[in-house]
């Protein structure tokens, strides 16, 4: 493979890993949203690259636009739930979510 | 490597740096801004990868709207008290210190595997004219997705009604 | 395409949209009043429409029907459109049935939130119908997100602490799952250039020989990881009991009865039977996760003290059976999985309705606080026993037949030890359900529960109706088997 393609793939992979790493380590509900968004950036790059490789640019553009719409709604809902949790618990700490265990 | 490739490489590195910064930043507002920066880099990369419409959406919606949403959520909440924060800073460093090493190792291994491994991938790079134009693709081939987007927006509206508009009786 | 078919298929998408429109155009008081009745009408029409589609499929002798709703699908052959076949009809019927029951339960349970609940119910109905009907991987993702968003918001409907916590955990896991699915899609798209199931089937049949292509392998791994999280298979199950337990009664009926099945195991069936079927490793991976889930779910359920949580772990175990049937492959495994899907929707919904009855009359779902409710809650008692027996696979109830088919398929595929484990777990199912039954309904009556009375109404009606379905399917099963044979499906 051409080096530049390899670079794109690796960059996408690393961005996705960064996002997932954030999800595993964070203790803050809002940073969870940031982690998810970071991972989604990597996925978007991967999809765009896939379209570029096989020449299906237009189909992939339609995919990405749909994906962005989905992403925004998810982010809004996640932020809404996080704010509500904050109102109930007076904290954004994920470790205080311990009502449900067993 | 031509100038095009070099520019792309710089943008990729920048995007990765912004993403890592968004995760490592202690201040949430700065983290959200880094996310926006990463998004903006991605938008330019999308332009390089022949996806200009997607780039516009990425720039305006992801880098704009999502930042607004996150920052308003941040401003509605105050994360920690001062004492908690001081204690947390120390622990934070320990938790996130592994990230750069993980990225480095994965990057090297993946690079080695991709450059030497067998991937049946044949970049065809056919010219775009064999495929339908973008407008045609979006409105004719992806009708189901358009319907899905409409339904998703409905879902978003009802979600906002339930989560924000309805006040608790208690 | 006959006109009745056009109407029947379009009803699955247009009707919920119309319901949303009507409910939000009229003023709020009127909307609150009619909301749940509208939902009941829509779900009943969905069930009728599915039956019409089914009979037309049989008389037409076709395997599937393609259709689009608002646009002209003849414009371009590679356009994505909806398609229904026998299996999606079974799923669509189950969706209609469980949504109907959920609306019935909501009649007693969602004080002052009728309009919001119905709006979300209609959207989630659209999302699930979409999942059952799409013929394209990316559209699948779109409808998956819609269904997911509605479930998060429905769990958090009352802004209770538990509800918000369950919703956030579900949201987090769901985001990870969709990210994995999208990575899988990106790699498949890189290789194939299209995400339609038919194109992927053709393209991937070439990979059957097992040349280790890196990207296709990554796509498989990511697909399995993503879908296992969504399904709640064993190592990725943590969100599922939390979500079920914290949801309001009407919502947990919907979630436990159908949503998590459509979002998870249905997609496994659809994808495995269409384009990953040539790759044996995928079947083995799914089968392994399935058998672990079966055993773990059964054991963990025995250790729980909350009625809904027991049901959640039991769901993990039962979903394992469905996945196992698919992993075993062959027509028997497929039919077994399909029937177990329907049966599980019926008996698990019955059990969640019973938990709603308990919640209403006792005020909690903690089984330690209950006892001797046999006399006071006769309907809940009898329907719980029936569905528990069906879950454990006691003949002649419906659950026996589907489980038997799955185990036969596994045996035929040569995995004798796995089949043995599956039977053993089924016996263990009986154990933990007897514990549940003893703690809640049998034994000496608790004093503080002396005043408890069962309300005769929509809840009791739903539980009885579902039990009739369970018994009916079980007793009439030979007829169903003969019908399937006549159709050439078995």
XYZ file of C-alpha atoms in Angstrom:
762
model
C 0.000 0.000 0.000
C 1.052 3.528 -0.606
C 2.534 5.153 2.521
C 0.052 8.009 2.546
C -2.882 5.569 2.626
C -1.231 3.735 5.479
C -0.867 7.034 7.284
C -4.577 7.790 6.930
C -5.543 4.351 8.215
C -3.214 4.589 11.186
C -4.393 8.081 12.043
C -7.996 6.903 12.002
C -7.130 3.912 14.182
C -5.244 6.054 16.701
C -8.043 8.608 16.961
C -10.556 5.823 17.602
C -8.296 4.320 20.272
C -7.905 7.737 21.903
C -11.684 8.054 22.127
C -12.168 4.594 23.597
C -9.309 5.125 26.043
C -11.059 8.260 27.256
C -14.250 6.255 27.785
C -12.460 3.693 29.918
C -10.566 6.200 32.074
C -12.836 9.155 32.582
C -14.821 9.830 35.724
C -16.787 12.732 34.291
C -20.089 12.307 32.474
C -19.446 15.182 30.079
C -16.050 13.864 29.136
C -17.791 10.658 28.111
C -19.525 12.681 25.404
C -16.189 14.097 24.284
C -14.721 10.595 24.174
C -17.556 9.324 22.019
C -17.219 12.280 19.673
C -13.469 11.748 19.315
C -14.037 8.095 18.425
C -16.661 9.133 15.888
C -14.156 11.496 14.230
C -11.905 8.531 13.622
C -14.750 6.497 12.208
C -15.718 9.329 9.864
C -12.161 9.508 8.580
C -12.149 5.763 8.031
C -15.413 5.875 6.062
C -14.235 8.794 3.926
C -11.014 6.928 3.207
C -12.978 3.811 2.235
C -14.958 5.844 -0.287
C -11.812 7.485 -1.628
C -10.066 4.140 -2.119
C -12.764 2.585 -4.262
C -13.939 5.732 -5.982
C -17.417 5.745 -4.468
C -17.027 9.302 -3.163
C -20.631 10.327 -3.515
C -22.140 7.371 -1.735
C -19.731 7.865 1.135
C -20.580 11.551 1.363
C -24.227 10.608 1.787
C -23.194 8.173 4.537
C -21.130 10.762 6.370
C -23.855 13.385 6.259
C -26.396 10.933 7.653
C -23.902 9.917 10.296
C -23.338 13.520 11.344
C -27.079 14.038 11.827
C -27.246 10.916 14.012
C -24.174 12.038 15.959
C -25.667 15.431 16.793
C -28.891 13.968 18.122
C -26.941 11.457 20.213
C -24.749 14.253 21.601
C -27.780 16.375 22.499
C -29.515 13.489 24.251
C -26.340 12.500 26.085
C -25.804 16.085 27.242
C -29.439 16.264 28.331
C -29.180 13.108 30.404
C -25.865 14.249 31.899
C -27.330 17.602 32.955
C -30.304 15.818 34.516
C -27.995 13.460 36.383
C -26.094 16.488 37.660
C -29.320 18.042 38.936
C -30.188 14.853 40.817
C -26.759 13.946 42.190
C -25.088 17.375 42.396
C -22.102 15.764 40.785
C -20.880 14.630 37.401
C -18.806 11.874 38.907
C -19.465 8.568 37.227
C -18.547 6.682 40.394
C -21.579 8.122 42.139
C -23.822 6.227 39.732
C -24.184 3.262 42.010
C -27.917 2.953 42.457
C -28.027 -0.107 40.263
C -25.762 -2.934 41.200
C -25.836 -6.649 41.591
C 5.906 12.431 -1.699
C 4.370 15.499 -3.245
C 3.111 18.641 -1.557
C -0.416 17.218 -1.451
C 0.708 14.216 0.522
C 2.802 16.315 2.877
C -0.101 18.633 3.629
C -2.399 15.669 4.252
C 0.157 14.168 6.602
C 0.419 17.398 8.591
C -3.368 17.628 8.841
C -3.626 14.029 10.049
C -1.012 14.666 12.718
C -2.788 17.843 13.761
C -6.107 16.035 13.988
C -4.595 13.335 16.161
C -2.937 15.945 18.400
C -6.209 17.796 18.871
C -8.005 14.526 19.654
C -5.409 13.551 22.263
C -5.530 17.058 23.706
C -9.316 16.891 23.950
C -8.939 13.773 26.048
C -6.037 15.020 28.185
C -7.153 18.632 28.804
C -8.144 19.130 32.411
C -10.446 22.008 31.638
C -13.632 20.772 29.995
C -14.247 23.922 27.951
C -10.744 23.700 26.501
C -11.334 20.005 25.820
C -14.497 20.839 23.890
C -12.591 23.459 21.884
C -9.878 20.912 21.080
C -12.584 18.593 19.860
C -13.793 21.370 17.577
C -10.239 21.822 16.322
C -9.961 18.129 15.578
C -13.247 18.338 13.752
C -12.044 21.277 11.666
C -8.912 19.356 10.654
C -11.094 16.438 9.681
C -13.187 18.770 7.519
C -10.117 19.829 5.537
C -9.012 16.201 5.210
C -12.463 15.333 3.878
C -11.971 17.975 1.195
C -8.757 16.218 0.185
C -10.597 12.905 0.076
C -13.114 14.295 -2.451
C -15.980 14.690 -0.025
C -16.664 18.454 -0.071
C -20.297 18.270 1.012
C -19.436 16.056 3.931
C -16.667 18.540 4.800
C -19.158 21.407 4.961
C -21.417 19.410 7.273
C -18.486 18.351 9.423
C -17.332 21.937 9.787
C -20.690 23.520 10.512
C -22.449 20.794 12.449
C -19.765 18.792 14.224
C -17.291 21.528 14.798
C -19.956 24.162 15.427
C -23.165 22.755 16.782
C -21.728 19.968 18.908
C -19.265 22.374 20.517
C -22.163 24.669 21.366
C -24.106 21.770 22.862
C -21.179 20.514 24.932
C -20.213 23.963 26.180
C -23.793 24.766 27.179
C -23.933 21.476 29.062
C -20.629 22.345 30.749
C -21.859 25.785 31.730
C -25.008 24.306 33.263
C -22.899 22.211 35.610
C -19.931 22.736 37.914
C -17.840 19.613 37.932
C -15.921 19.521 41.192
C -15.286 21.486 44.334
C -11.762 22.884 44.828
C -10.593 20.167 47.225
C -11.880 17.383 45.058
C -10.192 18.973 42.081
C -6.766 19.159 43.689
C -7.019 15.541 44.698
C -8.199 14.558 41.244
C -5.389 16.261 39.350
C -2.858 13.918 40.881
C -4.903 10.822 40.108
C -5.699 12.038 36.605
C -2.089 12.032 35.615
C -1.711 8.434 36.687
C -4.780 7.364 34.770
C -3.942 9.042 31.493
C -0.196 8.567 31.406
C -0.572 5.312 29.493
C -2.301 6.925 26.503
C 0.731 8.216 24.571
C 2.531 4.896 24.968
C -0.478 2.899 23.826
C -0.844 5.149 20.787
C 2.845 4.836 19.938
C 2.882 1.048 20.191
C -0.345 0.582 18.260
C 0.840 3.029 15.609
C 4.132 1.228 15.048
C 2.573 -2.232 15.034
C -0.260 -1.212 12.725
C 2.134 0.565 10.398
C 4.334 -2.516 10.192
C 1.340 -4.800 9.612
C -0.163 -2.596 6.944
C 3.031 -1.993 5.009
C 4.075 -5.648 5.023
C 0.861 -7.578 5.496
C -1.295 -9.051 2.806
C -4.281 -6.885 2.274
C -6.306 -7.771 -0.744
C -6.978 -4.084 -1.034
C -6.627 -2.786 -4.556
C -7.066 0.950 -4.704
C -9.117 1.257 -7.861
C -9.220 5.069 -7.892
C -11.712 5.008 -10.726
C -12.833 8.449 -11.780
C -15.992 9.752 -10.233
C -17.945 10.037 -13.454
C -18.835 6.349 -13.479
C -20.887 6.902 -10.388
C -24.025 8.918 -10.012
C -23.588 12.511 -8.922
C -23.849 13.325 -5.248
C -27.326 14.856 -5.482
C -28.646 11.815 -7.256
C -27.054 9.481 -4.731
C -28.447 11.276 -1.725
C -31.996 11.791 -2.953
C -32.547 8.676 -5.030
C -30.251 5.937 -3.805
C -30.426 6.759 -0.118
C -34.143 7.437 0.282
C -34.332 5.149 3.274
C -31.557 7.101 5.007
C -33.351 10.385 4.363
C -36.488 8.904 5.911
C -34.329 7.709 8.775
C -32.907 11.211 9.273
C -36.405 12.661 9.454
C -37.435 10.067 12.032
C -34.212 10.683 13.972
C -34.948 14.397 14.121
C -38.434 13.581 15.415
C -36.835 11.366 18.051
C -34.464 14.218 18.946
C -37.365 16.660 19.321
C -39.271 14.336 21.652
C -36.084 13.612 23.571
C -35.509 17.322 24.162
C -39.146 17.746 25.208
C -38.843 14.943 27.747
C -35.380 15.869 29.041
C -35.517 19.664 29.100
C -39.070 20.953 28.871
C -40.801 18.747 31.395
C -40.024 19.959 34.894
C -40.197 17.637 37.847
C -43.157 17.919 40.121
C -41.014 16.991 43.081
C -47.876 -5.620 -6.817
C -51.490 -5.792 -5.634
C -52.975 -2.708 -4.034
C -53.646 -4.423 -0.708
C -49.966 -5.263 -0.437
C -48.964 -1.669 -1.113
C -51.229 -0.501 1.680
C -50.160 -3.209 4.064
C -46.448 -2.532 3.659
C -46.831 1.242 3.656
C -48.907 1.019 6.844
C -45.823 -0.155 8.715
C -44.085 3.174 8.142
C -46.776 5.721 7.337
C -49.184 4.898 10.136
C -46.909 5.730 13.099
C -45.874 8.961 11.357
C -49.546 9.829 10.893
C -50.223 9.057 14.546
C -47.428 11.408 15.626
C -48.829 14.114 13.366
C -52.380 13.772 14.711
C -51.323 13.633 18.359
C -49.246 16.779 18.115
C -51.650 18.824 16.010
C -54.590 18.574 18.412
C -54.343 20.518 21.659
C -52.422 19.050 24.537
C -55.310 17.948 26.768
C -57.038 16.116 23.929
C -53.684 14.638 22.907
C -53.084 13.306 26.416
C -56.516 11.724 26.416
C -56.412 9.945 23.070
C -52.679 9.194 22.951
C -52.649 5.639 24.246
C -55.778 4.666 22.320
C -54.135 5.866 19.120
C -51.095 3.755 19.991
C -53.298 0.708 20.518
C -54.993 1.228 17.150
C -51.668 1.658 15.332
C -50.181 -1.498 16.833
C -53.299 -3.563 16.090
C -53.257 -2.356 12.486
C -49.576 -3.279 12.290
C -50.365 -6.842 13.343
C -53.192 -7.065 10.780
C -50.961 -5.588 8.062
C -48.285 -8.183 8.818
C -50.830 -10.991 8.530
C -52.027 -9.598 5.171
C -48.417 -9.403 3.926
C -47.809 -12.939 5.102
C -50.833 -14.379 3.347
C -49.935 -12.511 0.153
C -46.392 -13.846 0.331
C -47.735 -17.376 0.656
C -50.276 -17.081 -2.159
C -47.811 -15.214 -4.365
C -45.204 -17.892 -3.778
C -42.453 -15.290 -3.452
C -39.639 -15.250 -0.945
C -39.630 -11.521 -0.314
C -41.201 -8.242 -1.382
C -39.315 -5.012 -2.041
C -41.053 -1.726 -1.571
C -40.436 1.934 -0.897
C -42.688 4.361 0.872
C -42.545 7.922 -0.360
C -40.274 7.637 -3.366
C -40.208 5.801 -6.639
C -37.997 2.751 -6.204
C -37.740 1.946 -9.890
C -35.577 4.995 -10.460
C -32.338 3.210 -9.780
C -31.624 -0.430 -9.238
C -28.947 0.101 -6.637
C -31.210 2.280 -4.508
C -31.786 1.244 -0.911
C -35.341 0.294 -0.151
C -37.353 -1.756 2.302
C -37.759 -5.451 1.861
C -39.845 -7.957 3.801
C -39.534 -11.729 3.919
C -40.939 -14.390 6.234
C -38.505 -13.801 9.002
C -38.973 -10.036 9.064
C -42.732 -10.621 9.130
C -42.367 -12.727 12.268
C -40.301 -9.936 13.791
C -42.734 -7.225 12.688
C -45.607 -9.179 14.222
C -43.720 -9.541 17.501
C -42.973 -5.806 17.465
C -46.655 -4.995 16.975
C -47.677 -7.396 19.717
C -45.213 -6.181 22.337
C -45.873 -2.510 21.519
C -49.592 -3.212 21.950
C -48.996 -4.785 25.354
C -46.695 -1.925 26.328
C -49.424 0.602 25.521
C -51.865 -1.506 27.555
C -49.495 -1.456 30.526
C -48.962 2.270 30.068
C -52.701 2.819 30.462
C -52.205 2.168 34.150
C -48.666 3.310 34.582
C -47.598 6.604 33.014
C -49.334 9.301 35.007
C -49.490 12.514 33.045
C -46.862 11.423 30.539
C -49.221 9.746 28.079
C -48.421 12.065 25.196
C -44.652 11.887 25.596
C -44.768 8.148 26.044
C -46.891 7.630 22.948
C -44.763 9.910 20.809
C -41.672 7.983 21.785
C -43.474 4.664 21.357
C -44.422 5.612 17.808
C -40.870 6.663 16.964
C -39.386 3.511 18.469
C -41.961 1.512 16.500
C -40.755 3.227 13.322
C -37.165 2.521 14.266
C -37.756 -1.168 14.940
C -39.906 -1.631 11.831
C -37.086 -0.007 9.902
C -34.505 -2.416 11.355
C -36.715 -5.344 10.423
C -37.175 -4.168 6.850
C -33.949 -2.569 5.603
C -31.772 -4.302 3.049
C -28.672 -2.202 3.565
C -26.070 -2.221 6.305
C -25.857 1.543 6.618
C -29.635 2.026 6.804
C -29.570 -0.597 9.511
C -27.237 1.650 11.513
C -29.569 4.617 10.993
C -32.595 2.809 12.373
C -30.521 1.280 15.141
C -29.613 4.781 16.352
C -33.263 5.860 16.217
C -34.345 2.900 18.323
C -31.467 3.497 20.715
C -32.233 7.193 21.264
C -35.879 6.441 22.002
C -34.962 3.731 24.488
C -32.569 6.018 26.402
C -35.182 8.716 26.697
C -37.928 6.267 27.639
C -35.805 4.800 30.435
C -35.256 8.327 31.760
C -38.904 9.285 31.270
C -39.480 10.196 34.925
C -36.035 11.687 35.625
C -35.667 9.265 38.510
C -32.128 8.716 39.747
C -32.167 5.070 38.728
C -33.732 5.824 35.365
C -31.133 8.451 34.466
C -28.325 6.182 35.558
C -29.636 3.222 33.566
C -30.189 5.460 30.537
C -26.665 6.864 30.654
C -25.045 3.452 30.989
C -27.113 2.146 28.092
C -26.210 5.200 26.015
C -22.514 4.764 26.677
C -22.471 1.092 25.713
C -24.664 1.744 22.724
C -22.300 4.450 21.436
C -19.348 2.069 21.693
C -21.353 -0.609 19.888
C -22.330 1.672 17.008
C -18.743 2.867 16.693
C -17.642 -0.764 16.286
C -20.397 -1.429 13.762
C -19.385 1.644 11.771
C -15.740 0.545 11.719
C -16.896 -2.829 10.432
C -18.973 -1.074 7.766
C -16.057 1.118 6.720
C -13.770 -1.881 6.165
C -16.454 -3.826 4.310
C -17.150 -0.787 2.159
C -13.450 -0.444 1.455
C -13.427 -3.954 0.010
C -16.811 -4.202 -1.615
C -17.859 -0.665 -2.565
C -21.422 -1.138 -1.444
C -23.205 -1.950 1.780
C -26.348 -3.599 0.448
C -26.844 -7.074 1.860
C -27.195 -8.587 -1.618
C -23.933 -7.031 -2.852
C -22.098 -8.029 0.301
C -23.339 -11.610 -0.029
C -21.970 -11.867 -3.548
C -18.687 -10.162 -2.749
C -17.978 -12.091 0.427
C -18.802 -15.515 -0.982
C -15.403 -15.212 -2.643
C -13.710 -15.028 0.764
C -15.099 -18.366 1.820
C -11.852 -20.181 1.203
C -10.337 -18.366 4.146
C -7.483 -16.381 2.681
C -6.541 -14.269 5.629
C -7.454 -10.867 4.362
C -6.613 -8.360 7.070
C -9.434 -5.898 6.491
C -12.223 -8.425 6.157
C -10.993 -10.046 9.370
C -11.037 -6.693 11.163
C -14.545 -6.106 9.845
C -15.708 -9.436 11.304
C -14.137 -8.801 14.671
C -15.599 -5.312 14.925
C -19.004 -6.558 13.825
C -19.050 -9.284 16.442
C -17.844 -6.926 19.184
C -20.419 -4.273 18.294
C -23.322 -6.623 17.981
C -22.427 -8.551 21.115
C -22.589 -5.301 23.085
C -25.926 -4.392 21.544
C -27.328 -7.862 22.195
C -25.986 -8.020 25.734
C -24.065 -11.255 25.186
C -21.965 -12.343 28.101
C -18.786 -10.275 28.476
C -20.615 -7.156 27.297
C -23.846 -7.523 29.221
C -23.338 -5.041 32.068
C -25.738 -2.369 30.837
C -28.683 -4.661 30.247
C -29.895 -5.490 33.775
C -29.418 -1.859 34.832
C -31.477 -0.601 31.928
C -34.282 -3.110 32.483
C -34.468 -2.598 36.212
C -34.472 1.169 36.124
C -37.065 1.612 33.384
C -40.704 2.386 34.182
C -42.983 -0.673 33.932
C -44.414 0.018 30.476
C -40.943 0.750 29.123
C -39.334 -2.347 30.581
C -42.054 -4.407 28.905
C -41.036 -2.865 25.615
C -37.278 -3.064 26.230
C -37.222 -6.551 27.661
C -39.836 -7.913 25.314
C -38.597 -6.676 21.993
C -36.182 -3.728 21.684
C -33.008 -5.462 22.791
C -33.886 -8.476 20.651
C -34.533 -6.494 17.482
C -31.435 -4.358 18.038
C -29.222 -7.312 18.749
C -30.096 -10.831 17.936
C -32.249 -10.052 14.912
C -29.303 -8.299 13.307
C -27.047 -11.250 14.085
C -29.538 -13.541 12.369
C -29.985 -11.245 9.386
C -26.292 -10.653 8.843
C -25.083 -14.173 9.571
C -27.685 -15.725 7.308
C -27.040 -13.291 4.488
C -23.391 -12.442 4.195
C -21.181 -13.888 6.878
C -22.524 -17.408 6.458
C -19.617 -18.562 4.326
C -17.123 -17.799 7.029
C -17.194 -20.537 9.665
C -15.097 -18.549 12.164
C -17.902 -16.048 12.625
C -20.361 -18.815 13.425
C -17.963 -20.313 15.941
C -17.320 -16.946 17.615
C -21.050 -16.233 17.935
C -21.694 -19.761 19.171
C -19.011 -19.414 21.831
C -20.402 -16.096 23.086
C -23.862 -17.654 22.998
C -23.050 -20.679 25.137
C -21.161 -18.523 27.655
C -24.179 -16.199 27.870
C -26.568 -19.118 28.309
C -24.653 -20.532 31.266
C -23.683 -17.217 32.845
C -27.184 -15.734 32.501
C -28.767 -18.739 34.152
C -26.294 -18.718 37.051
C -26.385 -14.956 37.606
C -30.178 -14.926 37.556
C -30.216 -17.276 40.522
C -28.303 -14.738 42.611
C -30.601 -11.747 42.076
C -33.210 -10.356 44.405
C -35.083 -8.038 42.094
C -37.849 -9.440 39.921
C -36.900 -7.367 36.876
C -33.204 -8.094 37.315
C -33.883 -11.828 37.352
C -35.796 -11.395 34.123
C -32.926 -9.399 32.640
C -30.360 -12.104 33.364
C -32.787 -14.703 32.118
C -33.030 -12.638 28.908
C -29.253 -12.789 28.507
C -29.507 -16.553 28.781
C -32.454 -16.883 26.374
C -30.892 -14.548 23.802
C -27.934 -16.897 23.983
C -30.195 -19.727 22.803
C -31.350 -17.689 19.805
C -27.762 -16.842 18.874
C -26.775 -20.476 19.366
C -29.441 -21.632 16.916
C -28.079 -19.244 14.328
C -24.482 -20.194 14.964
C -25.378 -23.865 14.501
C -26.601 -22.997 11.041
C -28.793 -24.996 8.710
C -32.535 -24.602 8.197
C -33.419 -26.248 11.535
C -31.233 -23.859 13.480
C -32.640 -20.888 11.586
C -36.274 -21.902 12.117
C -35.556 -22.698 15.748
C -33.976 -19.289 16.307
C -36.851 -17.570 14.536
C -39.458 -19.357 16.635
C -37.520 -18.818 19.839
C -37.406 -15.127 18.955
C -41.191 -15.027 18.803
C -41.659 -17.262 21.848
C -39.198 -15.268 23.880
C -41.018 -12.064 22.953
C -44.242 -13.642 24.227
C -43.139 -15.179 27.492
C -40.677 -12.489 28.502
C -43.328 -9.842 27.876
C -45.749 -11.839 30.041
C -43.198 -11.892 32.830
C -42.580 -8.153 32.567
C -46.337 -7.557 32.663
C -46.415 -9.664 35.823
C -43.633 -7.549 37.274
C -45.761 -4.506 36.433
C -48.676 -6.092 38.312
C -46.416 -6.672 41.306
C -45.064 -3.151 41.101
C -48.570 -1.750 41.056
C -50.004 -3.865 43.837
C -47.000 -4.352 46.134
C -45.126 -1.181 45.284
C -41.733 -2.709 44.600
C -40.080 -5.488 42.646
C -37.845 -6.714 45.450
C -38.680 -10.388 45.879
C -37.348 -10.524 49.441
C -40.262 -8.411 50.592
C -42.863 -10.656 49.017
C -44.360 -14.004 49.835
C -47.626 -15.871 49.753
C -49.191 -13.702 47.080
C -50.709 -16.761 45.412
C -54.271 -16.073 46.581
C -54.189 -12.327 46.251
C -52.717 -12.169 42.757
C -54.199 -15.208 40.991
C -53.717 -13.956 37.427
C -50.096 -12.980 38.000
C -49.471 -16.304 39.717
C -50.851 -18.509 36.939
C -49.386 -16.526 34.047
C -45.971 -16.395 35.725
C -45.957 -20.172 36.188
C -46.987 -20.718 32.563
C -44.315 -18.458 31.136
C -41.664 -19.788 33.481
C -42.420 -23.310 32.314
C -42.329 -22.149 28.719
C -38.964 -20.462 29.329
C -37.547 -23.629 30.814
C -38.748 -25.612 27.831
C -41.397 -27.871 29.375
C -43.635 -29.534 26.769
C -46.164 -28.837 25.372
C -45.629 -25.090 25.860
C -44.202 -22.998 23.021
C -40.711 -22.665 24.497
C -40.138 -26.421 24.398
C -40.437 -26.698 20.630
C -38.131 -23.851 19.712
C -35.506 -24.911 22.237
C -35.738 -28.497 21.018
C -35.170 -27.373 17.419
C -32.155 -25.298 18.430
C -30.594 -28.133 20.409
C -31.216 -30.596 17.565
C -29.494 -28.181 15.182
C -26.493 -27.854 17.504
C -26.322 -31.647 17.871
C -26.456 -32.152 14.123
C -23.717 -29.585 13.602
C -21.506 -31.886 15.675
C -21.157 -29.832 18.856
C -22.407 -32.494 21.244
C -20.912 -30.997 24.365
C -22.449 -27.589 23.603
C -25.856 -29.215 23.128
C -25.426 -30.947 26.469
C -24.521 -27.639 28.168
C -27.565 -25.975 26.615
C -29.853 -28.687 28.029
C -28.183 -28.419 31.431
C -28.657 -24.628 31.485
C -32.292 -25.166 30.597
C -32.731 -27.345 33.664
C -30.988 -24.694 35.721
C -33.492 -22.164 34.361
C -36.180 -24.193 36.098
C -34.225 -23.974 39.355
C -33.958 -20.209 39.515
C -37.504 -19.731 38.384
C -38.779 -22.071 41.090
C -36.852 -19.954 43.593
C -38.569 -16.857 42.212
C -41.971 -18.488 42.336
C -41.467 -19.721 45.878
C -40.340 -16.352 47.197
C -43.067 -14.327 45.537
C -46.185 -16.418 45.298
C -45.878 -19.502 47.487
C -45.126 -19.925 51.136
C -46.615 -18.158 54.151
C -48.278 -14.826 53.505
C -46.392 -11.754 54.679
C -48.395 -9.624 57.048
C -47.768 -6.284 55.472
C -49.055 -7.655 52.167
C -52.457 -8.719 53.478
C -54.176 -5.745 51.871
C -52.747 -6.380 48.415
C -55.404 -6.840 45.738
C -55.046 -7.539 42.070
C -56.684 -5.013 39.823
C -58.744 -6.418 37.018
C -57.919 -4.373 33.993
C -55.533 -3.933 31.152
C -52.631 -5.536 33.022
C -54.444 -8.751 33.815
C -55.901 -8.816 30.322
C -52.428 -8.479 28.727
C -50.967 -11.233 30.869
C -53.832 -13.605 30.046
C -53.771 -12.804 26.316
C -50.030 -13.474 26.111
C -50.360 -16.731 28.035
C -53.029 -17.850 25.587
C -50.558 -17.169 22.769
C -47.865 -19.195 24.573
C -50.176 -22.185 25.071
C -51.708 -21.833 21.614
C -48.371 -21.833 19.800
C -47.237 -24.790 21.878
C -50.330 -26.925 21.289
C -50.683 -26.030 17.619
C -46.990 -26.436 16.941
C -47.283 -29.554 14.740
C -49.515 -27.516 12.426
C -46.925 -24.731 12.260
C -44.245 -27.293 11.514
C -46.313 -28.748 8.683
C -46.934 -25.249 7.305
C -43.209 -24.522 7.337
C -42.517 -27.792 5.556
C -45.153 -26.997 2.930
C -43.416 -23.660 2.375
C -40.141 -25.429 1.858
C -38.510 -23.578 4.739
C -37.646 -26.675 6.721
